[in-house]
Amino acid sequence: MMIWDIPGFDDQFSDQFDSTLTMANSWAVFLRDSVVMVNNEMRNLMVRFQQWSKSRIFLKIR
């Protein structure tokens, strides 16, 4: 049984339900993309830090 099969589930509520799901989906996609972007930025920072650390050690040895 689907939610719109429930007696008393009118079109106005159906439209609100659809728009709520659409908004929730938009936010979920936005948050997922933000997490992916933060992961990429952290990876880039770690690579830069490792390069900096290696160059510092190299300069110390000489």
PDB file of N, CA and C in Angstrom:
ATOM      1  N   MET A   1       0.854  -1.187   0.000  1.00  0.00           N
ATOM      2  CA  MET A   1       0.000   0.000   0.000  1.00  0.00           C
ATOM      3  C   MET A   1       0.891   1.240   0.000  1.00  0.00           C
ATOM      4  N   MET A   2       0.644   2.112  -0.912  1.00  0.00           N
ATOM      5  CA  MET A   2       1.405   3.350  -1.016  1.00  0.00           C
ATOM      6  C   MET A   2       0.708   4.433  -0.205  1.00  0.00           C
ATOM      7  N   ILE A   3       1.473   5.470   0.135  1.00  0.00           N
ATOM      8  CA  ILE A   3       0.935   6.553   0.969  1.00  0.00           C
ATOM      9  C   ILE A   3      -0.262   7.226   0.301  1.00  0.00           C
ATOM     10  N   TRP A   4      -0.230   7.336  -1.033  1.00  0.00           N
ATOM     11  CA  TRP A   4      -1.349   8.006  -1.712  1.00  0.00           C
ATOM     12  C   TRP A   4      -2.576   7.108  -1.839  1.00  0.00           C
ATOM     13  N   ASP A   5      -2.458   5.823  -1.461  1.00  0.00           N
ATOM     14  CA  ASP A   5      -3.609   4.922  -1.450  1.00  0.00           C
ATOM     15  C   ASP A   5      -4.402   5.026  -0.147  1.00  0.00           C
ATOM     16  N   ILE A   6      -3.872   5.741   0.818  1.00  0.00           N
ATOM     17  CA  ILE A   6      -4.544   5.879   2.112  1.00  0.00           C
ATOM     18  C   ILE A   6      -5.759   6.784   1.944  1.00  0.00           C
ATOM     19  N   PRO A   7      -6.901   6.366   2.471  1.00  0.00           N
ATOM     20  CA  PRO A   7      -8.088   7.222   2.378  1.00  0.00           C
ATOM     21  C   PRO A   7      -7.838   8.562   3.070  1.00  0.00           C
ATOM     22  N   GLY A   8      -8.282   9.627   2.455  1.00  0.00           N
ATOM     23  CA  GLY A   8      -8.112  10.956   3.021  1.00  0.00           C
ATOM     24  C   GLY A   8      -6.807  11.620   2.607  1.00  0.00           C
ATOM     25  N   PHE A   9      -6.009  10.950   1.839  1.00  0.00           N
ATOM     26  CA  PHE A   9      -4.752  11.515   1.351  1.00  0.00           C
ATOM     27  C   PHE A   9      -5.081  12.343   0.113  1.00  0.00           C
ATOM     28  N   ASP A  10      -5.258  13.642   0.310  1.00  0.00           N
ATOM     29  CA  ASP A  10      -5.717  14.486  -0.799  1.00  0.00           C
ATOM     30  C   ASP A  10      -4.549  15.011  -1.634  1.00  0.00           C
ATOM     31  N   ASP A  11      -4.893  15.647  -2.732  1.00  0.00           N
ATOM     32  CA  ASP A  11      -3.874  16.139  -3.664  1.00  0.00           C
ATOM     33  C   ASP A  11      -3.003  17.226  -3.053  1.00  0.00           C
ATOM     34  N   GLN A  12      -3.585  18.061  -2.199  1.00  0.00           N
ATOM     35  CA  GLN A  12      -2.799  19.134  -1.587  1.00  0.00           C
ATOM     36  C   GLN A  12      -1.684  18.536  -0.738  1.00  0.00           C
ATOM     37  N   PHE A  13      -2.005  17.539   0.068  1.00  0.00           N
ATOM     38  CA  PHE A  13      -0.990  16.900   0.895  1.00  0.00           C
ATOM     39  C   PHE A  13       0.019  16.162   0.020  1.00  0.00           C
ATOM     40  N   SER A  14      -0.463  15.576  -1.059  1.00  0.00           N
ATOM     41  CA  SER A  14       0.416  14.866  -1.985  1.00  0.00           C
ATOM     42  C   SER A  14       1.456  15.814  -2.571  1.00  0.00           C
ATOM     43  N   ASP A  15       1.037  17.007  -2.958  1.00  0.00           N
ATOM     44  CA  ASP A  15       1.968  17.997  -3.501  1.00  0.00           C
ATOM     45  C   ASP A  15       2.994  18.413  -2.459  1.00  0.00           C
ATOM     46  N   GLN A  16       2.540  18.610  -1.217  1.00  0.00           N
ATOM     47  CA  GLN A  16       3.468  18.973  -0.147  1.00  0.00           C
ATOM     48  C   GLN A  16       4.448  17.840   0.114  1.00  0.00           C
ATOM     49  N   PHE A  17       3.947  16.617   0.087  1.00  0.00           N
ATOM     50  CA  PHE A  17       4.787  15.444   0.308  1.00  0.00           C
ATOM     51  C   PHE A  17       5.847  15.349  -0.784  1.00  0.00           C
ATOM     52  N   ASP A  18       5.433  15.547  -2.031  1.00  0.00           N
ATOM     53  CA  ASP A  18       6.371  15.496  -3.157  1.00  0.00           C
ATOM     54  C   ASP A  18       7.420  16.597  -3.053  1.00  0.00           C
ATOM     55  N   SER A  19       7.001  17.809  -2.699  1.00  0.00           N
ATOM     56  CA  SER A  19       7.965  18.903  -2.609  1.00  0.00           C
ATOM     57  C   SER A  19       8.916  18.693  -1.434  1.00  0.00           C
ATOM     58  N   THR A  20       8.421  18.093  -0.358  1.00  0.00           N
ATOM     59  CA  THR A  20       9.288  17.792   0.785  1.00  0.00           C
ATOM     60  C   THR A  20      10.338  16.757   0.398  1.00  0.00           C
ATOM     61  N   LEU A  21       9.920  15.724  -0.316  1.00  0.00           N
ATOM     62  CA  LEU A  21      10.877  14.713  -0.774  1.00  0.00           C
ATOM     63  C   LEU A  21      11.887  15.306  -1.751  1.00  0.00           C
ATOM     64  N   THR A  22      11.423  16.175  -2.625  1.00  0.00           N
ATOM     65  CA  THR A  22      12.320  16.815  -3.582  1.00  0.00           C
ATOM     66  C   THR A  22      13.353  17.665  -2.859  1.00  0.00           C
ATOM     67  N   MET A  23      12.910  18.427  -1.863  1.00  0.00           N
ATOM     68  CA  MET A  23      13.829  19.267  -1.093  1.00  0.00           C
ATOM     69  C   MET A  23      14.815  18.413  -0.303  1.00  0.00           C
ATOM     70  N   ALA A  24      14.325  17.343   0.311  1.00  0.00           N
ATOM     71  CA  ALA A  24      15.206  16.446   1.068  1.00  0.00           C
ATOM     72  C   ALA A  24      16.235  15.807   0.144  1.00  0.00           C
ATOM     73  N   ASN A  25      15.817  15.414  -1.033  1.00  0.00           N
ATOM     74  CA  ASN A  25      16.745  14.828  -1.997  1.00  0.00           C
ATOM     75  C   ASN A  25      17.800  15.841  -2.422  1.00  0.00           C
ATOM     76  N   SER A  26      17.380  17.076  -2.640  1.00  0.00           N
ATOM     77  CA  SER A  26      18.332  18.122  -3.030  1.00  0.00           C
ATOM     78  C   SER A  26      19.386  18.328  -1.955  1.00  0.00           C
ATOM     79  N   TRP A  27      18.946  18.371  -0.706  1.00  0.00           N
ATOM     80  CA  TRP A  27      19.896  18.548   0.399  1.00  0.00           C
ATOM     81  C   TRP A  27      20.809  17.340   0.548  1.00  0.00           C
ATOM     82  N   ALA A  28      20.279  16.149   0.349  1.00  0.00           N
ATOM     83  CA  ALA A  28      21.110  14.940   0.447  1.00  0.00           C
ATOM     84  C   ALA A  28      22.195  14.952  -0.631  1.00  0.00           C
ATOM     85  N   VAL A  29      21.835  15.344  -1.836  1.00  0.00           N
ATOM     86  CA  VAL A  29      22.814  15.429  -2.926  1.00  0.00           C
ATOM     87  C   VAL A  29      23.851  16.504  -2.609  1.00  0.00           C
ATOM     88  N   PHE A  30      23.399  17.648  -2.110  1.00  0.00           N
ATOM     89  CA  PHE A  30      24.307  18.739  -1.752  1.00  0.00           C
ATOM     90  C   PHE A  30      25.294  18.291  -0.676  1.00  0.00           C
ATOM     91  N   LEU A  31      24.794  17.625   0.365  1.00  0.00           N
ATOM     92  CA  LEU A  31      25.672  17.162   1.438  1.00  0.00           C
ATOM     93  C   LEU A  31      26.646  16.100   0.949  1.00  0.00           C
ATOM     94  N   ARG A  32      26.174  15.187   0.105  1.00  0.00           N
ATOM     95  CA  ARG A  32      27.063  14.158  -0.450  1.00  0.00           C
ATOM     96  C   ARG A  32      28.186  14.800  -1.248  1.00  0.00           C
ATOM     97  N   ASP A  33      27.841  15.767  -2.093  1.00  0.00           N
ATOM     98  CA  ASP A  33      28.854  16.445  -2.897  1.00  0.00           C
ATOM     99  C   ASP A  33      29.827  17.226  -2.016  1.00  0.00           C
ATOM    100  N   SER A  34      29.323  17.816  -0.934  1.00  0.00           N
ATOM    101  CA  SER A  34      30.189  18.549  -0.011  1.00  0.00           C
ATOM    102  C   SER A  34      31.177  17.617   0.673  1.00  0.00           C
ATOM    103  N   VAL A  35      30.715  16.449   1.074  1.00  0.00           N
ATOM    104  CA  VAL A  35      31.600  15.477   1.722  1.00  0.00           C
ATOM    105  C   VAL A  35      32.672  15.009   0.745  1.00  0.00           C
ATOM    106  N   VAL A  36      32.292  14.771  -0.495  1.00  0.00           N
ATOM    107  CA  VAL A  36      33.268  14.365  -1.515  1.00  0.00           C
ATOM    108  C   VAL A  36      34.305  15.466  -1.707  1.00  0.00           C
ATOM    109  N   MET A  37      33.854  16.712  -1.759  1.00  0.00           N
ATOM    110  CA  MET A  37      34.768  17.829  -1.948  1.00  0.00           C
ATOM    111  C   MET A  37      35.725  17.961  -0.764  1.00  0.00           C
ATOM    112  N   VAL A  38      35.221  17.818   0.454  1.00  0.00           N
ATOM    113  CA  VAL A  38      36.075  17.901   1.643  1.00  0.00           C
ATOM    114  C   VAL A  38      37.094  16.768   1.637  1.00  0.00           C
ATOM    115  N   ASN A  39      36.683  15.567   1.266  1.00  0.00           N
ATOM    116  CA  ASN A  39      37.626  14.446   1.178  1.00  0.00           C
ATOM    117  C   ASN A  39      38.738  14.740   0.179  1.00  0.00           C
ATOM    118  N   ASN A  40      38.382  15.291  -0.966  1.00  0.00           N
ATOM    119  CA  ASN A  40      39.395  15.639  -1.970  1.00  0.00           C
ATOM    120  C   ASN A  40      40.343  16.714  -1.455  1.00  0.00           C
ATOM    121  N   GLU A  41      39.800  17.721  -0.785  1.00  0.00           N
ATOM    122  CA  GLU A  41      40.642  18.783  -0.236  1.00  0.00           C
ATOM    123  C   GLU A  41      41.589  18.243   0.832  1.00  0.00           C
ATOM    124  N   MET A  42      41.090  17.352   1.685  1.00  0.00           N
ATOM    125  CA  MET A  42      41.947  16.754   2.718  1.00  0.00           C
ATOM    126  C   MET A  42      43.060  15.929   2.078  1.00  0.00           C
ATOM    127  N   ARG A  43      42.733  15.181   1.044  1.00  0.00           N
ATOM    128  CA  ARG A  43      43.744  14.394   0.342  1.00  0.00           C
ATOM    129  C   ARG A  43      44.808  15.317  -0.255  1.00  0.00           C
ATOM    130  N   ASN A  44      44.372  16.409  -0.871  1.00  0.00           N
ATOM    131  CA  ASN A  44      45.322  17.366  -1.441  1.00  0.00           C
ATOM    132  C   ASN A  44      46.209  17.984  -0.368  1.00  0.00           C
ATOM    133  N   LEU A  45      45.628  18.329   0.769  1.00  0.00           N
ATOM    134  CA  LEU A  45      46.420  18.899   1.860  1.00  0.00           C
ATOM    135  C   LEU A  45      47.434  17.899   2.398  1.00  0.00           C
ATOM    136  N   MET A  46      47.041  16.633   2.496  1.00  0.00           N
ATOM    137  CA  MET A  46      47.968  15.608   2.980  1.00  0.00           C
ATOM    138  C   MET A  46      49.127  15.424   2.003  1.00  0.00           C
ATOM    139  N   VAL A  47      48.850  15.454   0.721  1.00  0.00           N
ATOM    140  CA  VAL A  47      49.914  15.336  -0.282  1.00  0.00           C
ATOM    141  C   VAL A  47      50.863  16.524  -0.175  1.00  0.00           C
ATOM    142  N   ARG A  48      50.315  17.717  -0.056  1.00  0.00           N
ATOM    143  CA  ARG A  48      51.158  18.911   0.076  1.00  0.00           C
ATOM    144  C   ARG A  48      51.986  18.870   1.350  1.00  0.00           C
ATOM    145  N   PHE A  49      51.385  18.399   2.437  1.00  0.00           N
ATOM    146  CA  PHE A  49      52.117  18.302   3.699  1.00  0.00           C
ATOM    147  C   PHE A  49      53.256  17.295   3.587  1.00  0.00           C
ATOM    148  N   GLN A  50      53.001  16.157   2.954  1.00  0.00           N
ATOM    149  CA  GLN A  50      54.052  15.152   2.780  1.00  0.00           C
ATOM    150  C   GLN A  50      55.192  15.702   1.928  1.00  0.00           C
ATOM    151  N   GLN A  51      54.860  16.433   0.881  1.00  0.00           N
ATOM    152  CA  GLN A  51      55.901  17.040   0.046  1.00  0.00           C
ATOM    153  C   GLN A  51      56.710  18.048   0.849  1.00  0.00           C
ATOM    154  N   TRP A  52      56.034  18.865   1.624  1.00  0.00           N
ATOM    155  CA  TRP A  52      56.708  19.861   2.446  1.00  0.00           C
ATOM    156  C   TRP A  52      57.607  19.183   3.470  1.00  0.00           C
ATOM    157  N   SER A  53      57.095  18.126   4.089  1.00  0.00           N
ATOM    158  CA  SER A  53      57.859  17.395   5.098  1.00  0.00           C
ATOM    159  C   SER A  53      59.107  16.762   4.483  1.00  0.00           C
ATOM    160  N   LYS A  54      58.972  16.158   3.314  1.00  0.00           N
ATOM    161  CA  LYS A  54      60.128  15.547   2.647  1.00  0.00           C
ATOM    162  C   LYS A  54      61.162  16.597   2.267  1.00  0.00           C
ATOM    163  N   SER A  55      60.715  17.729   1.763  1.00  0.00           N
ATOM    164  CA  SER A  55      61.667  18.775   1.380  1.00  0.00           C
ATOM    165  C   SER A  55      62.365  19.340   2.610  1.00  0.00           C
ATOM    166  N   ARG A  56      61.671  19.422   3.714  1.00  0.00           N
ATOM    167  CA  ARG A  56      62.271  19.924   4.951  1.00  0.00           C
ATOM    168  C   ARG A  56      63.339  18.954   5.453  1.00  0.00           C
ATOM    169  N   ILE A  57      63.022  17.669   5.427  1.00  0.00           N
ATOM    170  CA  ILE A  57      63.991  16.655   5.852  1.00  0.00           C
ATOM    171  C   ILE A  57      65.199  16.679   4.914  1.00  0.00           C
ATOM    172  N   PHE A  58      64.961  16.810   3.615  1.00  0.00           N
ATOM    173  CA  PHE A  58      66.048  16.861   2.637  1.00  0.00           C
ATOM    174  C   PHE A  58      66.964  18.049   2.920  1.00  0.00           C
ATOM    175  N   LEU A  59      66.389  19.196   3.217  1.00  0.00           N
ATOM    176  CA  LEU A  59      67.195  20.385   3.488  1.00  0.00           C
ATOM    177  C   LEU A  59      67.953  20.253   4.802  1.00  0.00           C
ATOM    178  N   LYS A  60      67.402  19.557   5.767  1.00  0.00           N
ATOM    179  CA  LYS A  60      68.065  19.355   7.049  1.00  0.00           C
ATOM    180  C   LYS A  60      69.295  18.466   6.896  1.00  0.00           C
ATOM    181  N   ILE A  61      69.192  17.451   6.061  1.00  0.00           N
ATOM    182  CA  ILE A  61      70.284  16.495   5.876  1.00  0.00           C
ATOM    183  C   ILE A  61      71.480  17.186   5.226  1.00  0.00           C
ATOM    184  N   ARG A  62      71.239  18.065   4.299  1.00  0.00           N
ATOM    185  CA  ARG A  62      72.336  18.736   3.595  1.00  0.00           C
ATOM    186  C   ARG A  62      72.937  19.721   4.471  1.00  0.00           C
TER     187      ARG A  62
END
